[in-house]
JSON list of C-alpha atoms in Angstrom, two decimals:
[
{"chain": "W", "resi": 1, "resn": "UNK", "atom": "CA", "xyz": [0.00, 0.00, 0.00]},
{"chain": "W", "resi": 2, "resn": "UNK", "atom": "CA", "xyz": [3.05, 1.89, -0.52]},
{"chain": "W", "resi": 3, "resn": "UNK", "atom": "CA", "xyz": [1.29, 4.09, -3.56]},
{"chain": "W", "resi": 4, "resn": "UNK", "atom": "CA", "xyz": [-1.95, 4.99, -1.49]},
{"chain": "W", "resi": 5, "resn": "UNK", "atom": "CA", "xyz": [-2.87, 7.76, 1.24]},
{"chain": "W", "resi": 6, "resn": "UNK", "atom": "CA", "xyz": [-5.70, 8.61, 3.27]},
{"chain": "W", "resi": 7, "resn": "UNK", "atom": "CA", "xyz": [-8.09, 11.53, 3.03]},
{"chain": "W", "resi": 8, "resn": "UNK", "atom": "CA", "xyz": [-10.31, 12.46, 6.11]},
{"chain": "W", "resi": 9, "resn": "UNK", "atom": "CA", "xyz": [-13.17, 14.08, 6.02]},
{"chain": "W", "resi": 10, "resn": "UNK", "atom": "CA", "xyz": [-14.42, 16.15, 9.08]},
{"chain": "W", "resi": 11, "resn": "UNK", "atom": "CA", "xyz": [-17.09, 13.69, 10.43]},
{"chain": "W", "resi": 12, "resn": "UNK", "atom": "CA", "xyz": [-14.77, 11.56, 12.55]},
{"chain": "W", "resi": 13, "resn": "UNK", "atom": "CA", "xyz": [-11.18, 12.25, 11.86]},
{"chain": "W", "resi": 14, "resn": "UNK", "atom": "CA", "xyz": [-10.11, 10.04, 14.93]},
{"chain": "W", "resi": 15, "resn": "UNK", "atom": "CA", "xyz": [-11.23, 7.24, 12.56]},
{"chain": "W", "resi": 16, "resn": "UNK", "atom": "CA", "xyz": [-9.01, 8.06, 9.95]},
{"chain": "W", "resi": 17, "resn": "UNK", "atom": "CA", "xyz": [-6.07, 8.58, 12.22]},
{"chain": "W", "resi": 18, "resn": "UNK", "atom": "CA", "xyz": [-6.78, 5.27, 13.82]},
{"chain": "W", "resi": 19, "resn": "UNK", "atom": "CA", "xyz": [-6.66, 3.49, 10.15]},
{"chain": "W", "resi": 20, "resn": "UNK", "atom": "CA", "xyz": [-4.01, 5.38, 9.19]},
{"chain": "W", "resi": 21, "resn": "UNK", "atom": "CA", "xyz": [-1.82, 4.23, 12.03]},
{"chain": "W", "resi": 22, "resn": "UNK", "atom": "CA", "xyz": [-2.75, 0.82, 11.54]},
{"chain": "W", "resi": 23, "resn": "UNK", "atom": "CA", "xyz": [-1.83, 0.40, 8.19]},
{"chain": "W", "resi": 24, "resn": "UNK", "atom": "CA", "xyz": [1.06, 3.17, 7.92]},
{"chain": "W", "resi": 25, "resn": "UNK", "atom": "CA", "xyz": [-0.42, 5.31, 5.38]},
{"chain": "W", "resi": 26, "resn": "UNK", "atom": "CA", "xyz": [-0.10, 8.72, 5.65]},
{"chain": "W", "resi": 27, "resn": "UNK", "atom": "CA", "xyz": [-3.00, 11.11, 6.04]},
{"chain": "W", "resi": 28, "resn": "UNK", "atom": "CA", "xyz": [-2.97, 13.77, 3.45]},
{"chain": "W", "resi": 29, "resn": "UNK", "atom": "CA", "xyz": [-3.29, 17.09, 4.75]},
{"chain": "W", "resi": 30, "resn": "UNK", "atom": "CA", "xyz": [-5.63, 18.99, 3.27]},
{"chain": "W", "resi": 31, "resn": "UNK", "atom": "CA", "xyz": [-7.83, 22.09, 4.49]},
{"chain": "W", "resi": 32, "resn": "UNK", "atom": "CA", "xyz": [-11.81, 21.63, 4.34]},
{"chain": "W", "resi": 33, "resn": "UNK", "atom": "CA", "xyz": [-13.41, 25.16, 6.00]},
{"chain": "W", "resi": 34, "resn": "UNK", "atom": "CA", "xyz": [-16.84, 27.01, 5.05]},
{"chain": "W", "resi": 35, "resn": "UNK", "atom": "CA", "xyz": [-17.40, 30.27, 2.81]},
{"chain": "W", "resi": 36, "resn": "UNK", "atom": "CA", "xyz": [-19.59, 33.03, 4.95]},
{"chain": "W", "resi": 37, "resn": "UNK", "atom": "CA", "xyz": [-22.43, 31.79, 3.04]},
{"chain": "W", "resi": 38, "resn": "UNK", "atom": "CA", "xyz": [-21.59, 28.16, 4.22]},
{"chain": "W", "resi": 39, "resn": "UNK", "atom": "CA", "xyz": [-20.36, 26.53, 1.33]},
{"chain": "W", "resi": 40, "resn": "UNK", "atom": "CA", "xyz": [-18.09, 23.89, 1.80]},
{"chain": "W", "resi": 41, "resn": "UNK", "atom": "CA", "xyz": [-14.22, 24.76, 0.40]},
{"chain": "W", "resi": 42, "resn": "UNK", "atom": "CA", "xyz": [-11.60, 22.18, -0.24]},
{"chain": "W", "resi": 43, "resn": "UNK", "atom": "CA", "xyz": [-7.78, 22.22, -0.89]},
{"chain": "W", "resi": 44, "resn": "UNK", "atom": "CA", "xyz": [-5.69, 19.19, -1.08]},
{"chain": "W", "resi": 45, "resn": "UNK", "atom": "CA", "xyz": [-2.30, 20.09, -0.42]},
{"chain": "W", "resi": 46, "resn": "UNK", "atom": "CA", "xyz": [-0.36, 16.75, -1.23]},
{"chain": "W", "resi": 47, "resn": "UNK", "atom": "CA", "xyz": [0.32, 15.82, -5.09]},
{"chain": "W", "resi": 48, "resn": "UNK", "atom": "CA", "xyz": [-2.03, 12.72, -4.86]},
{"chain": "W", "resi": 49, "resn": "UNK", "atom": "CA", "xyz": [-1.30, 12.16, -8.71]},
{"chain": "W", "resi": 50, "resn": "UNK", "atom": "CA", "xyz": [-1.80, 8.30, -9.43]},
{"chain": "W", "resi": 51, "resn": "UNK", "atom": "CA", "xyz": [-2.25, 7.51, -6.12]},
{"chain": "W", "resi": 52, "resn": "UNK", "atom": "CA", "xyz": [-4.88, 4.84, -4.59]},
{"chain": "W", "resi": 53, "resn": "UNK", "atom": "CA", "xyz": [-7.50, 7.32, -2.57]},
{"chain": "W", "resi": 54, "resn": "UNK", "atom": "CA", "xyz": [-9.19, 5.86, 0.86]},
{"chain": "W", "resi": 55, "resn": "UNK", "atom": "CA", "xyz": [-11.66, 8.78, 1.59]},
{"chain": "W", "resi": 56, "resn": "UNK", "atom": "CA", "xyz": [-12.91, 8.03, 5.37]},
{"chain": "W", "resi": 57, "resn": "UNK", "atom": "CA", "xyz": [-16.13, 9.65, 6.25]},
{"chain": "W", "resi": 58, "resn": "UNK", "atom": "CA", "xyz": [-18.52, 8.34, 8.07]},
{"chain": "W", "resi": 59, "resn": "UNK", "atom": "CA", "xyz": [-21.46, 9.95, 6.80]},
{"chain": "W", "resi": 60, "resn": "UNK", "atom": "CA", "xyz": [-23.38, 10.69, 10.35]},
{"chain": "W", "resi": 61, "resn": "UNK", "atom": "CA", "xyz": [-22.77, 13.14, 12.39]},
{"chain": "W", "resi": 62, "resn": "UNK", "atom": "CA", "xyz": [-21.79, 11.99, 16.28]},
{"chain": "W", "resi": 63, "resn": "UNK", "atom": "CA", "xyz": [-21.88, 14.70, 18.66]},
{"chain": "W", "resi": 64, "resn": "UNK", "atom": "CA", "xyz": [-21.13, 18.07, 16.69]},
{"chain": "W", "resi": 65, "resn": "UNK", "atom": "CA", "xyz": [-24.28, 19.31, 16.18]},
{"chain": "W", "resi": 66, "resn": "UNK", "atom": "CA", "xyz": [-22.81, 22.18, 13.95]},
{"chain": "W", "resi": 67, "resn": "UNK", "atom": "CA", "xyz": [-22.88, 20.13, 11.32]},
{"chain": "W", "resi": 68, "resn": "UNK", "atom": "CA", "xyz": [-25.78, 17.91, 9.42]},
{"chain": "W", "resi": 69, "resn": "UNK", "atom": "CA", "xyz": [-25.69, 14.44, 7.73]},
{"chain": "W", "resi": 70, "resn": "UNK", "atom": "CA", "xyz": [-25.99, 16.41, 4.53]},
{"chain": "W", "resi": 71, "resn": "UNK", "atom": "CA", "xyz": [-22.83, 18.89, 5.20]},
{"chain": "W", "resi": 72, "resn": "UNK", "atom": "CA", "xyz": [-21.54, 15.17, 5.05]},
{"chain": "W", "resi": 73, "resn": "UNK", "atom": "CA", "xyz": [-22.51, 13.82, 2.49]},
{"chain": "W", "resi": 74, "resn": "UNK", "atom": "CA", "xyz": [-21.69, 17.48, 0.33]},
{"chain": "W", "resi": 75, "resn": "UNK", "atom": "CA", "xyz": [-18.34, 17.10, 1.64]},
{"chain": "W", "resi": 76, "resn": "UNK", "atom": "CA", "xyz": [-17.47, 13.68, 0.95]},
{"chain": "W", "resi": 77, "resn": "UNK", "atom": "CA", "xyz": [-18.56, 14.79, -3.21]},
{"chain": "W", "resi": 78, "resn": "UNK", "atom": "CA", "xyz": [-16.36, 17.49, -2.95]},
{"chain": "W", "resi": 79, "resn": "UNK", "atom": "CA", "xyz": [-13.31, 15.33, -1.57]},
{"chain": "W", "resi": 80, "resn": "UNK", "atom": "CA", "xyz": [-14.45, 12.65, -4.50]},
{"chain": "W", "resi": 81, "resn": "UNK", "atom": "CA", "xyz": [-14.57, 15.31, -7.37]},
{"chain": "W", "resi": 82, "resn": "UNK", "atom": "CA", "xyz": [-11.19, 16.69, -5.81]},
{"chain": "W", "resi": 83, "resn": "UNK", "atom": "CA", "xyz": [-9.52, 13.47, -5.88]},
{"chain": "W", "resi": 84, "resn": "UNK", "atom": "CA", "xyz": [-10.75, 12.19, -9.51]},
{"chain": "W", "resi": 85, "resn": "UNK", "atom": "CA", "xyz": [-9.60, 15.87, -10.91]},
{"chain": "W", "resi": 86, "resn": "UNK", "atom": "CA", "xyz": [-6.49, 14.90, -9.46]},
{"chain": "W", "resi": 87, "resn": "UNK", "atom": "CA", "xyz": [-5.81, 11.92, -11.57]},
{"chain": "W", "resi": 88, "resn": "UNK", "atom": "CA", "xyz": [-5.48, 9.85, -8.87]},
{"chain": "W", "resi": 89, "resn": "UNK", "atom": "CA", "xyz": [-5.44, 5.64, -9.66]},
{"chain": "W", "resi": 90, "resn": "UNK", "atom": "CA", "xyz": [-8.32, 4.93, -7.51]},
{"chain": "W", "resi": 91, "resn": "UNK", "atom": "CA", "xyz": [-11.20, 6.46, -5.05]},
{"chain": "W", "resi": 92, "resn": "UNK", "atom": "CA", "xyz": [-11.96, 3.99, -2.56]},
{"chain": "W", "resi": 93, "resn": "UNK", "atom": "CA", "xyz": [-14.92, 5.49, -0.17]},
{"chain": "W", "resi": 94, "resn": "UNK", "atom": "CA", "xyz": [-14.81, 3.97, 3.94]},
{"chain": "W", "resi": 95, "resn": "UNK", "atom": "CA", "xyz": [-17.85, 5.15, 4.65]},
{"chain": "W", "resi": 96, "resn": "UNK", "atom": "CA", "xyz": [-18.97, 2.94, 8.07]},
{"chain": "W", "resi": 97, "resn": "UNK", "atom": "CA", "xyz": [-22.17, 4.58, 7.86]},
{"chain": "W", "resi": 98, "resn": "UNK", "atom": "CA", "xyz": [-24.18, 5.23, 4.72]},
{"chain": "W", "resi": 99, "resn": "UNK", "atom": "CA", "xyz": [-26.28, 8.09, 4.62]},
{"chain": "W", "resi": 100, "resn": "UNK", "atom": "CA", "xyz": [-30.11, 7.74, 4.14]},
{"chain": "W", "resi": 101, "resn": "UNK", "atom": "CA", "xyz": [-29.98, 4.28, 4.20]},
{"chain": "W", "resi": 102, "resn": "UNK", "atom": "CA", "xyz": [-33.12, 4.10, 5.62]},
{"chain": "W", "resi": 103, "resn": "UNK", "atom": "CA", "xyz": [-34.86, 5.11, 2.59]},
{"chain": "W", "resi": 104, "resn": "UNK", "atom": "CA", "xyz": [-34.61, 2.33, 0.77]},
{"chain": "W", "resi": 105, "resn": "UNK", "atom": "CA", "xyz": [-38.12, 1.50, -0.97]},
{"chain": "W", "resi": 106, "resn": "UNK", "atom": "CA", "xyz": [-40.86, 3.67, -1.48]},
{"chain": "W", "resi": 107, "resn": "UNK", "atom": "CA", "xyz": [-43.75, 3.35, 1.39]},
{"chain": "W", "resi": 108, "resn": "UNK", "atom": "CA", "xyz": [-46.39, 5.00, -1.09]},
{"chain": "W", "resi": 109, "resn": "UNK", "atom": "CA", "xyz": [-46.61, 6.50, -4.15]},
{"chain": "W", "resi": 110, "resn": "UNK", "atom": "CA", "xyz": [-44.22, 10.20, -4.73]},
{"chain": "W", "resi": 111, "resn": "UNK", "atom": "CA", "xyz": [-41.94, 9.36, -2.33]},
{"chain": "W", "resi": 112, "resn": "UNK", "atom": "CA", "xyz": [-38.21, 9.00, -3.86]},
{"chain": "W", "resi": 113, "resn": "UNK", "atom": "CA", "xyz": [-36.00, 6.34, -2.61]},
{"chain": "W", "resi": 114, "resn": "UNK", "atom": "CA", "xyz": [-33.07, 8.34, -1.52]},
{"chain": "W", "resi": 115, "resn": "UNK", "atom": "CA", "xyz": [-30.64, 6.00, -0.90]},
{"chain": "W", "resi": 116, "resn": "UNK", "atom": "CA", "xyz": [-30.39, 5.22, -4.66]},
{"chain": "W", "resi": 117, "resn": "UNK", "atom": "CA", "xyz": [-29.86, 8.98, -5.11]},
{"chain": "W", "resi": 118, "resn": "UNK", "atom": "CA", "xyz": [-27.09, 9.06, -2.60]},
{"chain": "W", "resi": 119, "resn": "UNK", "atom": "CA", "xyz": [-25.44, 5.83, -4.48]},
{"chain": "W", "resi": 120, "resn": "UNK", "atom": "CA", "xyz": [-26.21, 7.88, -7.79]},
{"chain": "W", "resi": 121, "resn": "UNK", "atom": "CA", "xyz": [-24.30, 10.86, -6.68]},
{"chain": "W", "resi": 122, "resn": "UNK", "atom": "CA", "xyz": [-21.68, 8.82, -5.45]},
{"chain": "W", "resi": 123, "resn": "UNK", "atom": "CA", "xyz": [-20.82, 7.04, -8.26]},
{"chain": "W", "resi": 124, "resn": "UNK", "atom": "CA", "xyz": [-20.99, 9.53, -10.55]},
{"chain": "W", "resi": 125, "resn": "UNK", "atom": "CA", "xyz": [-18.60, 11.64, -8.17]},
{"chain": "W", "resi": 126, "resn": "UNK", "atom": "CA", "xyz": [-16.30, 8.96, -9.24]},
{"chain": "W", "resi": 127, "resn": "UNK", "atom": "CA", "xyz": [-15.75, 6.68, -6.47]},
{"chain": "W", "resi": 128, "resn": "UNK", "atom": "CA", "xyz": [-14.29, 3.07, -7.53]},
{"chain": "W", "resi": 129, "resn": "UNK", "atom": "CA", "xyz": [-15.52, 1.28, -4.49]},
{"chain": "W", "resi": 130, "resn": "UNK", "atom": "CA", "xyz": [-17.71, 1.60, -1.18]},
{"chain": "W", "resi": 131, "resn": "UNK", "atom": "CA", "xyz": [-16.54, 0.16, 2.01]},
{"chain": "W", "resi": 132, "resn": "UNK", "atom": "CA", "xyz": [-19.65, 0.17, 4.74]},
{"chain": "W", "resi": 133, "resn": "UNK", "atom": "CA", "xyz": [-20.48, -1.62, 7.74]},
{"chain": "W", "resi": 134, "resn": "UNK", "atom": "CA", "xyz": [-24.26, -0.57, 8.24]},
{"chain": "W", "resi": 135, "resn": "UNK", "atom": "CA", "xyz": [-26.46, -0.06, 4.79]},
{"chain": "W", "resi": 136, "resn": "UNK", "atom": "CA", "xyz": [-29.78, -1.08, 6.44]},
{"chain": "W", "resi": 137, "resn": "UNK", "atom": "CA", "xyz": [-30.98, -3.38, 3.74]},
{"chain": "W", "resi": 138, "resn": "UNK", "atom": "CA", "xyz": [-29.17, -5.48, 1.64]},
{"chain": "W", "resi": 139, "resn": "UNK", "atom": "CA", "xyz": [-30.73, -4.50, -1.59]},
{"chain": "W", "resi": 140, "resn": "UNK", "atom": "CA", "xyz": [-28.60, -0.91, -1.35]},
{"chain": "W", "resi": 141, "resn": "UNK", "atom": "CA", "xyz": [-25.57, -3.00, -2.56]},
{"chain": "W", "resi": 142, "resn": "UNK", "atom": "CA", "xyz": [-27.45, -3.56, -6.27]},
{"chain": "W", "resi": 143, "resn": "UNK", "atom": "CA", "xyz": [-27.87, 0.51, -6.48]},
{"chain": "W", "resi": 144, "resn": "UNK", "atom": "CA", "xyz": [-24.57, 0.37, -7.43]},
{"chain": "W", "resi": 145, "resn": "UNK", "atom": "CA", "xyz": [-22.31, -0.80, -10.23]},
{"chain": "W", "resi": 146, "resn": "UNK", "atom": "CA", "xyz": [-19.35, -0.44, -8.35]},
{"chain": "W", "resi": 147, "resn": "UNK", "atom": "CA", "xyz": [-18.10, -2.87, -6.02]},
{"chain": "W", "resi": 148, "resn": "UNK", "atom": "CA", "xyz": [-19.61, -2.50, -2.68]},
{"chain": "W", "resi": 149, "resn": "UNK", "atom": "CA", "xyz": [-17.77, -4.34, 0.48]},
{"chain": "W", "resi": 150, "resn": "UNK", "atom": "CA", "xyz": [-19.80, -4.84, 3.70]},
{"chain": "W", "resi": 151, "resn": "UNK", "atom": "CA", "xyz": [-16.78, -5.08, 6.56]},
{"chain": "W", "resi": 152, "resn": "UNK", "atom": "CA", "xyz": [-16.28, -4.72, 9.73]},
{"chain": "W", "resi": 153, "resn": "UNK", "atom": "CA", "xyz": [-13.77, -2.68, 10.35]},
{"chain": "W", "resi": 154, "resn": "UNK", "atom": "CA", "xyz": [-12.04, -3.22, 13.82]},
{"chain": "W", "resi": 155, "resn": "UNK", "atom": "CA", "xyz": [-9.13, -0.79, 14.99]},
{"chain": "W", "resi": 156, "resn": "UNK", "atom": "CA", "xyz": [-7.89, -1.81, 18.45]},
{"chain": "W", "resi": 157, "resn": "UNK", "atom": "CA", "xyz": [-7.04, 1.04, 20.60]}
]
Protein backbone atom coordinates (compact mmCIF):
# COMPACT_ATOMS: atom_id res chain seq x y z
CA UNK A 1 0.00 0.00 0.00
CA UNK A 2 3.05 1.89 -0.52
CA UNK A 3 1.29 4.09 -3.56
CA UNK A 4 -1.95 4.99 -1.49
CA UNK A 5 -2.87 7.76 1.24
CA UNK A 6 -5.70 8.61 3.27
CA UNK A 7 -8.09 11.53 3.03
CA UNK A 8 -10.31 12.46 6.11
CA UNK A 9 -13.17 14.08 6.02
CA UNK A 10 -14.42 16.15 9.08
CA UNK A 11 -17.09 13.69 10.43
CA UNK A 12 -14.77 11.56 12.55
CA UNK A 13 -11.18 12.25 11.86
CA UNK A 14 -10.11 10.04 14.93
CA UNK A 15 -11.23 7.24 12.56
CA UNK A 16 -9.01 8.06 9.95
CA UNK A 17 -6.07 8.58 12.22
CA UNK A 18 -6.78 5.27 13.82
CA UNK A 19 -6.66 3.49 10.15
CA UNK A 20 -4.01 5.38 9.19
CA UNK A 21 -1.82 4.23 12.03
CA UNK A 22 -2.75 0.82 11.54
CA UNK A 23 -1.83 0.40 8.19
CA UNK A 24 1.06 3.17 7.92
CA UNK A 25 -0.42 5.31 5.38
CA UNK A 26 -0.10 8.72 5.65
CA UNK A 27 -3.00 11.11 6.04
CA UNK A 28 -2.97 13.77 3.45
CA UNK A 29 -3.29 17.09 4.75
CA UNK A 30 -5.63 18.99 3.27
CA UNK A 31 -7.83 22.09 4.49
CA UNK A 32 -11.81 21.63 4.34
CA UNK A 33 -13.41 25.16 6.00
CA UNK A 34 -16.84 27.01 5.05
CA UNK A 35 -17.40 30.27 2.81
CA UNK A 36 -19.59 33.03 4.95
CA UNK A 37 -22.43 31.79 3.04
CA UNK A 38 -21.59 28.16 4.22
CA UNK A 39 -20.36 26.53 1.33
CA UNK A 40 -18.09 23.89 1.80
CA UNK A 41 -14.22 24.76 0.40
CA UNK A 42 -11.60 22.18 -0.24
CA UNK A 43 -7.78 22.22 -0.89
CA UNK A 44 -5.69 19.19 -1.08
CA UNK A 45 -2.30 20.09 -0.42
CA UNK A 46 -0.36 16.75 -1.23
CA UNK A 47 0.32 15.82 -5.09
CA UNK A 48 -2.03 12.72 -4.86
CA UNK A 49 -1.30 12.16 -8.71
CA UNK A 50 -1.80 8.30 -9.43
CA UNK A 51 -2.25 7.51 -6.12
CA UNK A 52 -4.88 4.84 -4.59
CA UNK A 53 -7.50 7.32 -2.57
CA UNK A 54 -9.19 5.86 0.86
CA UNK A 55 -11.66 8.78 1.59
CA UNK A 56 -12.91 8.03 5.37
CA UNK A 57 -16.13 9.65 6.25
CA UNK A 58 -18.52 8.34 8.07
CA UNK A 59 -21.46 9.95 6.80
CA UNK A 60 -23.38 10.69 10.35
CA UNK A 61 -22.77 13.14 12.39
CA UNK A 62 -21.79 11.99 16.28
CA UNK A 63 -21.88 14.70 18.66
CA UNK A 64 -21.13 18.07 16.69
CA UNK A 65 -24.28 19.31 16.18
CA UNK A 66 -22.81 22.18 13.95
CA UNK A 67 -22.88 20.13 11.32
CA UNK A 68 -25.78 17.91 9.42
CA UNK A 69 -25.69 14.44 7.73
CA UNK A 70 -25.99 16.41 4.53
CA UNK A 71 -22.83 18.89 5.20
CA UNK A 72 -21.54 15.17 5.05
CA UNK A 73 -22.51 13.82 2.49
CA UNK A 74 -21.69 17.48 0.33
CA UNK A 75 -18.34 17.10 1.64
CA UNK A 76 -17.47 13.68 0.95
CA UNK A 77 -18.56 14.79 -3.21
CA UNK A 78 -16.36 17.49 -2.95
CA UNK A 79 -13.31 15.33 -1.57
CA UNK A 80 -14.45 12.65 -4.50
CA UNK A 81 -14.57 15.31 -7.37
CA UNK A 82 -11.19 16.69 -5.81
CA UNK A 83 -9.52 13.47 -5.88
CA UNK A 84 -10.75 12.19 -9.51
CA UNK A 85 -9.60 15.87 -10.91
CA UNK A 86 -6.49 14.90 -9.46
CA UNK A 87 -5.81 11.92 -11.57
CA UNK A 88 -5.48 9.85 -8.87
CA UNK A 89 -5.44 5.64 -9.66
CA UNK A 90 -8.32 4.93 -7.51
CA UNK A 91 -11.20 6.46 -5.05
CA UNK A 92 -11.96 3.99 -2.56
CA UNK A 93 -14.92 5.49 -0.17
CA UNK A 94 -14.81 3.97 3.94
CA UNK A 95 -17.85 5.15 4.65
CA UNK A 96 -18.97 2.94 8.07
CA UNK A 97 -22.17 4.58 7.86
CA UNK A 98 -24.18 5.23 4.72
CA UNK A 99 -26.28 8.09 4.62
CA UNK A 100 -30.11 7.74 4.14
CA UNK A 101 -29.98 4.28 4.20
CA UNK A 102 -33.12 4.10 5.62
CA UNK A 103 -34.86 5.11 2.59
CA UNK A 104 -34.61 2.33 0.77
CA UNK A 105 -38.12 1.50 -0.97
CA UNK A 106 -40.86 3.67 -1.48
CA UNK A 107 -43.75 3.35 1.39
CA UNK A 108 -46.39 5.00 -1.09
CA UNK A 109 -46.61 6.50 -4.15
CA UNK A 110 -44.22 10.20 -4.73
CA UNK A 111 -41.94 9.36 -2.33
CA UNK A 112 -38.21 9.00 -3.86
CA UNK A 113 -36.00 6.34 -2.61
CA UNK A 114 -33.07 8.34 -1.52
CA UNK A 115 -30.64 6.00 -0.90
CA UNK A 116 -30.39 5.22 -4.66
CA UNK A 117 -29.86 8.98 -5.11
CA UNK A 118 -27.09 9.06 -2.60
CA UNK A 119 -25.44 5.83 -4.48
CA UNK A 120 -26.21 7.88 -7.79
CA UNK A 121 -24.30 10.86 -6.68
CA UNK A 122 -21.68 8.82 -5.45
CA UNK A 123 -20.82 7.04 -8.26
CA UNK A 124 -20.99 9.53 -10.55
CA UNK A 125 -18.60 11.64 -8.17
CA UNK A 126 -16.30 8.96 -9.24
CA UNK A 127 -15.75 6.68 -6.47
CA UNK A 128 -14.29 3.07 -7.53
CA UNK A 129 -15.52 1.28 -4.49
CA UNK A 130 -17.71 1.60 -1.18
CA UNK A 131 -16.54 0.16 2.01
CA UNK A 132 -19.65 0.17 4.74
CA UNK A 133 -20.48 -1.62 7.74
CA UNK A 134 -24.26 -0.57 8.24
CA UNK A 135 -26.46 -0.06 4.79
CA UNK A 136 -29.78 -1.08 6.44
CA UNK A 137 -30.98 -3.38 3.74
CA UNK A 138 -29.17 -5.48 1.64
CA UNK A 139 -30.73 -4.50 -1.59
CA UNK A 140 -28.60 -0.91 -1.35
CA UNK A 141 -25.57 -3.00 -2.56
CA UNK A 142 -27.45 -3.56 -6.27
CA UNK A 143 -27.87 0.51 -6.48
CA UNK A 144 -24.57 0.37 -7.43
CA UNK A 145 -22.31 -0.80 -10.23
CA UNK A 146 -19.35 -0.44 -8.35
CA UNK A 147 -18.10 -2.87 -6.02
CA UNK A 148 -19.61 -2.50 -2.68
CA UNK A 149 -17.77 -4.34 0.48
CA UNK A 150 -19.80 -4.84 3.70
CA UNK A 151 -16.78 -5.08 6.56
CA UNK A 152 -16.28 -4.72 9.73
CA UNK A 153 -13.77 -2.68 10.35
CA UNK A 154 -12.04 -3.22 13.82
CA UNK A 155 -9.13 -0.79 14.99
CA UNK A 156 -7.89 -1.81 18.45
CA UNK A 157 -7.04 1.04 20.60
Amino acid sequence: MENSVILCGNSHPELGDKIAEKLSIPICKRTCDKFSNTEIRLKIHANIRNKDVFIVQTGTFLSDKSHSINDYLMETLIMIDACRRSMVKSINLIMPCYPYARQDKKEESREPITSKLVANMLCTAGIDRLVVMDLHSAQIQGFFDIPVDLSLIHISE
